[in-house]
Amino acid sequence: MIARYTRPELGALWTDQARMDSWRQVEVAACEQLPGLLGTDGPSDADLEAIRKATFTVAAVQERENVTDHDMAAFVDVLARSAGQAGRWIHFGLTSSDVLDTALALQLRAAGELVLAGARDLVAALATRAREHAHTLCVGRTHGVHAEPTTFGIKLAGFAFEAHRNAQRLQRAFAQAAVGAISGAVGTYAATSPDFEARVLDRLGLAREDVSTQVVARDRHAELLESIALAGAGLERLATEIRHLQRTEVREVQEPFRAGQKGSSAMPHKRNPIKSEQISGLARVLRGNAVAALEDVALWHERDISHSSVERVILPDSTILLDHMQHSAAALVTNMTVDVERMRVNLDLTHGALFSQRVLLALVAAGSTRDEAYRVVQELAQRAWDDGVPLRDLLASDERASGLDLNAIFDYGHYLRYADQIIARLDRIEPV
């Protein structure tokens, strides 16, 4: 992933150095368990000490790969040479996928810790602002059109619960991907044993793939990428809402705009929702990567490498992007400007027509049929909207609405009655 969208902590987990460090971790753990497999015929304590001290450089591995045309073989050659005579034990009984897939699980586990921390921060930011604006009245919109009043806090609470569900999904997805395999060529343990695999994986803190066929099944990685894509879709929904609310005609919410920032190279007045737009765009990349992960599930027979080149791109990019997007969204939510007065002004744009359901129900309760009441309210609400005459005034002068308690009907407090109860549900969100 390009540096623009890479936070250093997560980006560091996917460098060539980090990838090969994970390979080394698996190779050393396997060597340390060889005495349990081979007895006294295995590596001595001195051999193991030399193996633990063995080093490599990325440059040396890449130079060797120019000869081998095989990155794992090149790595083993370099690491074994560094260990001297003891290097003969490195990669003993293993196949490349034993190291590659198991090391990948270590990288994904580390990435998951950072991604989940960001997911938790996003939930907390949304919940905090939701509580702050529990009673901040604003227009609820359906199809982009004014519907009925709601509160900005209730709106944000919905996003908070979605973010929490995504955090839970991510936690499960990263956990089920923390799986390794040390089962050898085609997964039969012909050169090792299931007990050897169990001891190596236990040392690494990973679960075992029950039947690895030489590789860890790629449905696991597809599940992870799908969960990441779904989390991205949730972020896009939030970003889309902010983008709409920042439109000049609406102007209820604005992204933070720091001193010295420029919204346009040509128009100095511009303050654009650039962070929200960035999140919306990057969510598309995550969805595309999830499709690629699904394509990786079907491999030929026990193994091929058609998935390998794809994963070198989509796994680093998707975890890095989601980390960036979550961090950006949390900062956006925390620092966005909420224009409470503009929200109240916008409530009056339809001249009271958004109280239409309240009037409809009052007429029905007073004895009208639903269809009769609907036609009356539709007629008057449309006049209010078209002519700019308050619906309440039209009702006051219309004999068909005589006897209605207009003070009760046109009371915004009706829409706040359960706001605290709804917002209080945030207290039940369990930490992820």
GROMACS .gro file of C-alpha atoms in nm:
model
  432
    1MET     CA    1   0.000   0.000   0.000
    2ILE     CA    2   0.124   0.350  -0.079
    3ALA     CA    3   0.256   0.556   0.211
    4ARG     CA    4  -0.035   0.803   0.186
    5TYR     CA    5  -0.274   0.549   0.335
    6THR     CA    6  -0.031   0.357   0.558
    7ARG     CA    7   0.000   0.415   0.930
    8PRO     CA    8   0.356   0.324   1.037
    9GLU     CA    9   0.266   0.066   1.302
   10LEU     CA   10   0.066  -0.152   1.066
   11GLY     CA   11   0.281  -0.087   0.764
   12ALA     CA   12   0.582  -0.218   0.957
   13LEU     CA   13   0.414  -0.559   0.990
   14TRP     CA   14   0.415  -0.615   0.613
   15THR     CA   15   0.768  -0.515   0.510
   16ASP     CA   16   1.001  -0.772   0.354
   17GLN     CA   17   1.198  -0.763   0.678
   18ALA     CA   18   0.890  -0.839   0.888
   19ARG     CA   19   0.778  -1.117   0.651
   20MET     CA   20   1.116  -1.289   0.668
   21ASP     CA   21   1.138  -1.237   1.043
   22SER     CA   22   0.817  -1.438   1.066
   23TRP     CA   23   0.968  -1.707   0.845
   24ARG     CA   24   1.270  -1.720   1.073
   25GLN     CA   25   1.045  -1.747   1.378
   26VAL     CA   26   0.875  -2.055   1.231
   27GLU     CA   27   1.203  -2.216   1.119
   28VAL     CA   28   1.360  -2.173   1.461
   29ALA     CA   29   1.051  -2.302   1.642
   30ALA     CA   30   1.052  -2.611   1.418
   31CYS     CA   31   1.422  -2.677   1.482
   32GLU     CA   32   1.367  -2.648   1.857
   33GLN     CA   33   1.115  -2.932   1.842
   34LEU     CA   34   1.330  -3.166   1.630
   35PRO     CA   35   1.482  -3.343   1.933
   36GLY     CA   36   1.131  -3.453   2.026
   37LEU     CA   37   1.089  -3.592   1.674
   38LEU     CA   38   1.433  -3.742   1.610
   39GLY     CA   39   1.564  -3.804   1.961
   40THR     CA   40   1.942  -3.795   1.998
   41ASP     CA   41   1.978  -3.802   1.620
   42GLY     CA   42   1.841  -3.451   1.603
   43PRO     CA   43   2.018  -3.118   1.659
   44SER     CA   44   2.231  -3.081   1.969
   45ASP     CA   45   2.200  -2.797   2.218
   46ALA     CA   46   2.496  -2.633   2.046
   47ASP     CA   47   2.324  -2.671   1.710
   48LEU     CA   48   2.009  -2.511   1.842
   49GLU     CA   49   2.205  -2.223   1.989
   50ALA     CA   50   2.370  -2.164   1.651
   51ILE     CA   51   2.032  -2.180   1.479
   52ARG     CA   52   1.884  -1.925   1.720
   53LYS     CA   53   2.172  -1.691   1.644
   54ALA     CA   54   2.145  -1.736   1.267
   55THR     CA   55   2.075  -1.415   1.078
   56PHE     CA   56   1.979  -1.299   0.732
   57THR     CA   57   1.942  -0.976   0.540
   58VAL     CA   58   1.667  -0.905   0.294
   59ALA     CA   59   1.926  -0.804   0.039
   60ALA     CA   60   2.111  -1.135   0.076
   61VAL     CA   61   1.789  -1.333   0.033
   62GLN     CA   62   1.690  -1.132  -0.273
   63GLU     CA   63   2.035  -1.184  -0.424
   64ARG     CA   64   2.008  -1.558  -0.363
   65GLU     CA   65   1.659  -1.562  -0.511
   66ASN     CA   66   1.806  -1.435  -0.836
   67VAL     CA   67   1.968  -1.780  -0.853
   68THR     CA   68   1.699  -2.005  -0.702
   69ASP     CA   69   1.393  -1.822  -0.844
   70HIS     CA   70   1.225  -1.936  -0.520
   71ASP     CA   71   1.200  -1.698  -0.228
   72MET     CA   72   1.165  -1.958   0.047
   73ALA     CA   73   1.450  -2.171  -0.087
   74ALA     CA   74   1.665  -1.859  -0.104
   75PHE     CA   75   1.578  -1.767   0.253
   76VAL     CA   76   1.660  -2.116   0.380
   77ASP     CA   77   1.994  -2.108   0.200
   78VAL     CA   78   2.091  -1.775   0.354
   79LEU     CA   79   1.973  -1.862   0.705
   80ALA     CA   80   2.134  -2.207   0.697
   81ARG     CA   81   2.464  -2.065   0.578
   82SER     CA   82   2.462  -1.821   0.870
   83ALA     CA   83   2.416  -2.109   1.118
   84GLY     CA   84   2.720  -2.297   0.990
   85GLN     CA   85   2.714  -2.676   1.024
   86ALA     CA   86   2.399  -2.655   1.237
   87GLY     CA   87   2.220  -2.500   0.939
   88ARG     CA   88   2.154  -2.847   0.797
   89TRP     CA   89   1.866  -2.878   1.043
   90ILE     CA   90   1.690  -2.565   0.921
   91HIS     CA   91   1.377  -2.657   0.719
   92PHE     CA   92   1.420  -3.025   0.812
   93GLY     CA   93   1.106  -3.216   0.711
   94LEU     CA   94   0.926  -2.896   0.611
   95THR     CA   95   0.784  -2.774   0.285
   96SER     CA   96   0.760  -2.410   0.184
   97SER     CA   97   0.392  -2.377   0.269
   98ASP     CA   98   0.455  -2.497   0.623
   99VAL     CA   99   0.663  -2.188   0.678
  100LEU     CA  100   0.477  -1.947   0.454
  101ASP     CA  101   0.127  -2.017   0.583
  102THR     CA  102   0.227  -2.045   0.946
  103ALA     CA  103   0.429  -1.724   0.929
  104LEU     CA  104   0.139  -1.553   0.753
  105ALA     CA  105  -0.082  -1.646   1.046
  106LEU     CA  106   0.166  -1.476   1.279
  107GLN     CA  107   0.156  -1.160   1.067
  108LEU     CA  108  -0.223  -1.161   1.051
  109ARG     CA  109  -0.247  -1.207   1.426
  110ALA     CA  110  -0.022  -0.905   1.481
  111ALA     CA  111  -0.218  -0.701   1.227
  112GLY     CA  112  -0.542  -0.803   1.394
  113GLU     CA  113  -0.433  -0.658   1.726
  114LEU     CA  114  -0.386  -0.314   1.570
  115VAL     CA  115  -0.699  -0.332   1.355
  116LEU     CA  116  -0.914  -0.434   1.651
  117ALA     CA  117  -0.773  -0.151   1.861
  118GLY     CA  118  -0.880   0.090   1.588
  119ALA     CA  119  -1.223  -0.071   1.569
  120ARG     CA  120  -1.268  -0.020   1.943
  121ASP     CA  121  -1.162   0.344   1.915
  122LEU     CA  122  -1.422   0.404   1.645
  123VAL     CA  123  -1.701   0.252   1.854
  124ALA     CA  124  -1.600   0.468   2.150
  125ALA     CA  125  -1.588   0.786   1.941
  126LEU     CA  126  -1.934   0.724   1.796
  127ALA     CA  127  -2.085   0.634   2.133
  128THR     CA  128  -1.939   0.947   2.294
  129ARG     CA  129  -2.082   1.181   2.033
  130ALA     CA  130  -2.414   0.992   2.036
  131ARG     CA  131  -2.452   1.055   2.409
  132GLU     CA  132  -2.351   1.419   2.360
  133HIS     CA  133  -2.628   1.472   2.104
  134ALA     CA  134  -2.895   1.247   2.249
  135HIS     CA  135  -3.145   1.538   2.246
  136THR     CA  136  -3.015   1.730   1.944
  137LEU     CA  137  -3.316   1.742   1.713
  138CYS     CA  138  -3.257   1.701   1.342
  139VAL     CA  139  -3.443   1.592   1.033
  140GLY     CA  140  -3.466   1.223   0.960
  141ARG     CA  141  -3.454   1.159   0.588
  142THR     CA  142  -3.572   0.872   0.375
  143HIS     CA  143  -3.489   0.862   0.004
  144GLY     CA  144  -3.295   1.184   0.075
  145VAL     CA  145  -3.625   1.361   0.154
  146HIS     CA  146  -3.740   1.497   0.490
  147ALA     CA  147  -3.935   1.234   0.678
  148GLU     CA  148  -3.979   1.295   1.054
  149PRO     CA  149  -3.767   1.448   1.329
  150THR     CA  150  -3.510   1.233   1.501
  151THR     CA  151  -3.203   1.320   1.706
  152PHE     CA  152  -2.844   1.332   1.592
  153GLY     CA  153  -2.756   1.116   1.889
  154ILE     CA  154  -2.991   0.839   1.778
  155LYS     CA  155  -2.842   0.863   1.428
  156LEU     CA  156  -2.487   0.822   1.566
  157ALA     CA  157  -2.593   0.543   1.802
  158GLY     CA  158  -2.695   0.337   1.501
  159PHE     CA  159  -2.350   0.384   1.352
  160ALA     CA  160  -2.192   0.292   1.686
  161PHE     CA  161  -2.377  -0.039   1.701
  162GLU     CA  162  -2.282  -0.115   1.341
  163ALA     CA  163  -1.918  -0.038   1.419
  164HIS     CA  164  -1.940  -0.269   1.719
  165ARG     CA  165  -2.081  -0.552   1.509
  166ASN     CA  166  -1.798  -0.501   1.263
  167ALA     CA  167  -1.546  -0.511   1.547
  168GLN     CA  168  -1.694  -0.841   1.663
  169ARG     CA  169  -1.683  -0.983   1.312
  170LEU     CA  170  -1.322  -0.874   1.273
  171GLN     CA  171  -1.228  -1.033   1.603
  172ARG     CA  172  -1.378  -1.365   1.498
  173ALA     CA  173  -1.226  -1.344   1.150
  174PHE     CA  174  -0.874  -1.273   1.270
  175ALA     CA  175  -0.904  -1.549   1.531
  176GLN     CA  176  -1.006  -1.815   1.281
  177ALA     CA  177  -0.719  -1.708   1.051
  178ALA     CA  178  -0.459  -1.755   1.327
  179VAL     CA  179  -0.400  -2.111   1.207
  180GLY     CA  180  -0.079  -2.280   1.103
  181ALA     CA  181   0.027  -2.608   0.946
  182ILE     CA  182   0.351  -2.806   0.979
  183SER     CA  183   0.233  -3.114   0.792
  184GLY     CA  184   0.481  -3.139   0.505
  185ALA     CA  185   0.429  -3.208   0.137
  186VAL     CA  186   0.058  -3.273   0.062
  187GLY     CA  187  -0.014  -3.261   0.436
  188THR     CA  188   0.055  -3.626   0.534
  189TYR     CA  189   0.331  -3.567   0.795
  190ALA     CA  190   0.545  -3.817   0.600
  191ALA     CA  191   0.865  -3.646   0.720
  192THR     CA  192   0.744  -3.532   1.064
  193SER     CA  193   0.439  -3.613   1.278
  194PRO     CA  194   0.117  -3.457   1.405
  195ASP     CA  195   0.275  -3.436   1.752
  196PHE     CA  196   0.569  -3.241   1.609
  197GLU     CA  197   0.327  -3.000   1.441
  198ALA     CA  198   0.133  -2.957   1.764
  199ARG     CA  199   0.446  -2.870   1.960
  200VAL     CA  200   0.569  -2.620   1.699
  201LEU     CA  201   0.231  -2.447   1.675
  202ASP     CA  202   0.191  -2.443   2.051
  203ARG     CA  203   0.526  -2.266   2.078
  204LEU     CA  204   0.404  -2.009   1.826
  205GLY     CA  205   0.064  -1.970   1.989
  206LEU     CA  206  -0.132  -2.078   1.683
  207ALA     CA  207  -0.415  -2.324   1.627
  208ARG     CA  208  -0.380  -2.616   1.383
  209GLU     CA  209  -0.541  -2.657   1.044
  210ASP     CA  210  -0.713  -2.994   1.079
  211VAL     CA  211  -0.641  -3.101   0.721
  212SER     CA  212  -0.391  -2.871   0.557
  213THR     CA  213  -0.334  -3.057   0.225
  214GLN     CA  214   0.004  -2.876   0.241
  215VAL     CA  215  -0.162  -2.533   0.263
  216VAL     CA  216  -0.399  -2.373   0.511
  217ALA     CA  217  -0.743  -2.361   0.350
  218ARG     CA  218  -0.804  -2.026   0.185
  219ASP     CA  219  -1.165  -1.994   0.293
  220ARG     CA  220  -1.013  -1.867   0.618
  221HIS     CA  221  -0.844  -1.576   0.446
  222ALA     CA  222  -1.154  -1.511   0.237
  223GLU     CA  223  -1.360  -1.486   0.557
  224LEU     CA  224  -1.114  -1.234   0.694
  225LEU     CA  225  -1.118  -1.023   0.376
  226GLU     CA  226  -1.497  -1.034   0.366
  227SER     CA  227  -1.513  -0.911   0.726
  228ILE     CA  228  -1.269  -0.633   0.642
  229ALA     CA  229  -1.477  -0.538   0.337
  230LEU     CA  230  -1.794  -0.532   0.547
  231ALA     CA  231  -1.626  -0.310   0.804
  232GLY     CA  232  -1.525  -0.086   0.515
  233ALA     CA  233  -1.884  -0.075   0.395
  234GLY     CA  234  -1.992   0.040   0.740
  235LEU     CA  235  -1.731   0.312   0.733
  236GLU     CA  236  -1.854   0.415   0.390
  237ARG     CA  237  -2.212   0.440   0.519
  238LEU     CA  238  -2.091   0.672   0.794
  239ALA     CA  239  -1.880   0.873   0.550
  240THR     CA  240  -2.170   0.904   0.306
  241GLU     CA  241  -2.392   1.044   0.582
  242ILE     CA  242  -2.133   1.305   0.675
  243ARG     CA  243  -2.082   1.396   0.310
  244HIS     CA  244  -2.456   1.455   0.264
  245LEU     CA  245  -2.485   1.655   0.585
  246GLN     CA  246  -2.195   1.881   0.478
  247ARG     CA  247  -2.358   1.977   0.149
  248THR     CA  248  -2.410   2.353   0.125
  249GLU     CA  249  -2.787   2.313   0.108
  250VAL     CA  250  -2.786   2.107   0.430
  251ARG     CA  251  -2.478   2.222   0.628
  252GLU     CA  252  -2.566   2.040   0.950
  253VAL     CA  253  -2.225   1.879   1.001
  254GLN     CA  254  -1.879   1.973   0.880
  255GLU     CA  255  -1.552   1.787   0.882
  256PRO     CA  256  -1.275   1.948   1.087
  257PHE     CA  257  -1.085   2.213   0.892
  258ARG     CA  258  -0.751   2.313   1.040
  259ALA     CA  259  -0.566   2.642   1.008
  260GLY     CA  260  -0.378   2.660   0.680
  261GLN     CA  261  -0.584   2.389   0.514
  262LYS     CA  262  -0.706   2.456   0.159
  263GLY     CA  263  -1.023   2.309   0.015
  264SER     CA  264  -0.955   2.401  -0.344
  265SER     CA  265  -0.659   2.526  -0.546
  266ALA     CA  266  -0.889   2.761  -0.738
  267MET     CA  267  -1.179   2.849  -0.503
  268PRO     CA  268  -1.064   2.976  -0.162
  269HIS     CA  269  -1.409   2.947  -0.006
  270LYS     CA  270  -1.426   2.567  -0.039
  271ARG     CA  271  -1.437   2.337   0.264
  272ASN     CA  272  -1.483   1.990   0.120
  273PRO     CA  273  -1.559   1.657   0.297
  274ILE     CA  274  -1.229   1.512   0.178
  275LYS     CA  275  -1.181   1.259   0.458
  276SER     CA  276  -1.530   1.119   0.410
  277GLU     CA  277  -1.478   1.100   0.037
  278GLN     CA  278  -1.147   0.923   0.087
  279ILE     CA  279  -1.312   0.665   0.313
  280SER     CA  280  -1.588   0.610   0.057
  281GLY     CA  281  -1.335   0.554  -0.219
  282LEU     CA  282  -1.108   0.321  -0.025
  283ALA     CA  283  -1.404   0.105   0.078
  284ARG     CA  284  -1.432   0.010  -0.289
  285VAL     CA  285  -1.076  -0.124  -0.280
  286LEU     CA  286  -1.161  -0.341   0.019
  287ARG     CA  287  -1.463  -0.488  -0.161
  288GLY     CA  288  -1.250  -0.562  -0.466
  289ASN     CA  289  -0.990  -0.735  -0.251
  290ALA     CA  290  -1.260  -0.948  -0.090
  291VAL     CA  291  -1.364  -1.072  -0.434
  292ALA     CA  292  -1.002  -1.160  -0.508
  293ALA     CA  293  -0.986  -1.354  -0.181
  294LEU     CA  294  -1.291  -1.556  -0.284
  295GLU     CA  295  -1.117  -1.640  -0.610
  296ASP     CA  296  -0.823  -1.773  -0.408
  297VAL     CA  297  -1.029  -2.042  -0.234
  298ALA     CA  298  -1.031  -2.291  -0.522
  299LEU     CA  299  -0.677  -2.428  -0.570
  300TRP     CA  300  -0.570  -2.726  -0.781
  301HIS     CA  301  -0.567  -3.055  -0.592
  302GLU     CA  302  -0.359  -3.035  -0.272
  303ARG     CA  303  -0.189  -2.709  -0.361
  304ASP     CA  304  -0.091  -2.457  -0.623
  305ILE     CA  305   0.039  -2.102  -0.591
  306SER     CA  306  -0.226  -1.909  -0.782
  307HIS     CA  307  -0.329  -1.756  -0.447
  308SER     CA  308   0.021  -1.653  -0.346
  309SER     CA  309   0.075  -1.356  -0.574
  310VAL     CA  310  -0.273  -1.226  -0.496
  311GLU     CA  311  -0.226  -1.247  -0.120
  312ARG     CA  312   0.100  -1.057  -0.135
  313VAL     CA  313  -0.116  -0.762  -0.240
  314ILE     CA  314  -0.459  -0.801  -0.084
  315LEU     CA  315  -0.370  -0.905   0.272
  316PRO     CA  316  -0.123  -0.623   0.345
  317ASP     CA  317  -0.329  -0.368   0.153
  318SER     CA  318  -0.661  -0.457   0.315
  319THR     CA  319  -0.536  -0.459   0.673
  320ILE     CA  320  -0.338  -0.137   0.617
  321LEU     CA  321  -0.633   0.035   0.450
  322LEU     CA  322  -0.885  -0.064   0.715
  323ASP     CA  323  -0.650   0.053   0.988
  324HIS     CA  324  -0.612   0.387   0.810
  325MET     CA  325  -0.985   0.422   0.747
  326GLN     CA  326  -1.084   0.342   1.105
  327HIS     CA  327  -0.832   0.587   1.245
  328SER     CA  328  -0.946   0.857   1.002
  329ALA     CA  329  -1.315   0.795   1.079
  330ALA     CA  330  -1.262   0.805   1.456
  331ALA     CA  331  -1.079   1.138   1.428
  332LEU     CA  332  -1.349   1.271   1.197
  333VAL     CA  333  -1.629   1.178   1.437
  334THR     CA  334  -1.445   1.318   1.737
  335ASN     CA  335  -1.365   1.652   1.575
  336MET     CA  336  -1.655   1.716   1.338
  337THR     CA  337  -1.856   2.033   1.389
  338VAL     CA  338  -2.226   1.979   1.459
  339ASP     CA  339  -2.440   2.283   1.375
  340VAL     CA  340  -2.732   2.246   1.614
  341GLU     CA  341  -2.898   2.570   1.506
  342ARG     CA  342  -2.884   2.475   1.139
  343MET     CA  343  -3.050   2.146   1.225
  344ARG     CA  344  -3.338   2.336   1.384
  345VAL     CA  345  -3.366   2.566   1.083
  346ASN     CA  346  -3.380   2.268   0.849
  347LEU     CA  347  -3.661   2.114   1.053
  348ASP     CA  348  -3.882   2.405   0.939
  349LEU     CA  349  -3.804   2.380   0.567
  350THR     CA  350  -4.128   2.192   0.496
  351HIS     CA  351  -4.335   2.434   0.708
  352GLY     CA  352  -4.446   2.160   0.942
  353ALA     CA  353  -4.525   1.897   0.680
  354LEU     CA  354  -4.299   1.650   0.862
  355PHE     CA  355  -4.568   1.634   1.135
  356SER     CA  356  -4.800   1.469   0.883
  357GLN     CA  357  -4.807   1.129   1.055
  358ARG     CA  358  -4.898   1.291   1.386
  359VAL     CA  359  -5.190   1.469   1.217
  360LEU     CA  360  -5.293   1.150   1.034
  361LEU     CA  361  -5.309   0.948   1.355
  362ALA     CA  362  -5.494   1.224   1.538
  363LEU     CA  363  -5.761   1.234   1.268
  364VAL     CA  364  -5.798   0.857   1.273
  365ALA     CA  365  -5.826   0.862   1.653
  366ALA     CA  366  -6.095   1.129   1.618
  367GLY     CA  367  -6.308   0.902   1.397
  368SER     CA  368  -6.191   0.942   1.037
  369THR     CA  369  -6.113   0.643   0.823
  370ARG     CA  370  -5.744   0.606   0.748
  371ASP     CA  371  -5.794   0.678   0.378
  372GLU     CA  372  -6.001   0.990   0.448
  373ALA     CA  373  -5.748   1.116   0.699
  374TYR     CA  374  -5.458   1.041   0.464
  375ARG     CA  375  -5.614   1.240   0.181
  376VAL     CA  376  -5.678   1.541   0.405
  377VAL     CA  377  -5.326   1.546   0.546
  378GLN     CA  378  -5.164   1.486   0.209
  379GLU     CA  379  -5.354   1.777   0.058
  380LEU     CA  380  -5.270   2.019   0.339
  381ALA     CA  381  -4.907   1.906   0.376
  382GLN     CA  382  -4.851   1.957   0.006
  383ARG     CA  383  -5.000   2.306   0.025
  384ALA     CA  384  -4.778   2.387   0.320
  385TRP     CA  385  -4.473   2.276   0.128
  386ASP     CA  386  -4.568   2.438  -0.204
  387ASP     CA  387  -4.709   2.768  -0.071
  388GLY     CA  388  -4.488   2.816   0.234
  389VAL     CA  389  -4.786   2.829   0.471
  390PRO     CA  390  -4.736   2.646   0.803
  391LEU     CA  391  -4.930   2.320   0.813
  392ARG     CA  392  -5.047   2.410   1.161
  393ASP     CA  393  -5.212   2.728   1.029
  394LEU     CA  394  -5.381   2.535   0.748
  395LEU     CA  395  -5.519   2.284   0.997
  396ALA     CA  396  -5.641   2.559   1.230
  397SER     CA  397  -5.855   2.705   0.951
  398ASP     CA  398  -5.981   2.373   0.809
  399GLU     CA  399  -6.308   2.241   0.951
  400ARG     CA  400  -6.200   1.885   0.874
  401ALA     CA  401  -5.938   1.921   1.150
  402SER     CA  402  -6.160   2.091   1.403
  403GLY     CA  403  -6.120   1.959   1.755
  404LEU     CA  404  -5.759   1.847   1.712
  405ASP     CA  405  -5.512   1.946   1.986
  406LEU     CA  406  -5.260   2.121   1.765
  407ASN     CA  407  -5.030   2.204   2.056
  408ALA     CA  408  -4.989   1.835   2.130
  409ILE     CA  409  -4.955   1.737   1.764
  410PHE     CA  410  -4.686   1.996   1.683
  411ASP     CA  411  -4.473   1.924   1.987
  412TYR     CA  412  -4.113   1.826   1.905
  413GLY     CA  413  -4.091   1.670   2.248
  414HIS     CA  414  -4.291   1.378   2.115
  415TYR     CA  415  -3.988   1.272   1.910
  416LEU     CA  416  -3.759   1.291   2.213
  417ARG     CA  417  -3.964   1.068   2.441
  418TYR     CA  418  -3.750   0.758   2.397
  419ALA     CA  419  -3.420   0.915   2.297
  420ASP     CA  420  -3.259   0.848   2.634
  421GLN     CA  421  -3.385   0.491   2.633
  422ILE     CA  422  -3.242   0.429   2.286
  423ILE     CA  423  -2.907   0.592   2.366
  424ALA     CA  424  -2.885   0.394   2.692
  425ARG     CA  425  -2.861   0.076   2.486
  426LEU     CA  426  -2.504   0.180   2.410
  427ASP     CA  427  -2.421   0.090   2.770
  428ARG     CA  428  -2.474  -0.276   2.680
  429ILE     CA  429  -2.201  -0.281   2.416
  430GLU     CA  430  -1.947  -0.535   2.532
  431PRO     CA  431  -1.577  -0.456   2.487
  432VAL     CA  432  -1.419  -0.637   2.191
   0.00000   0.00000   0.00000
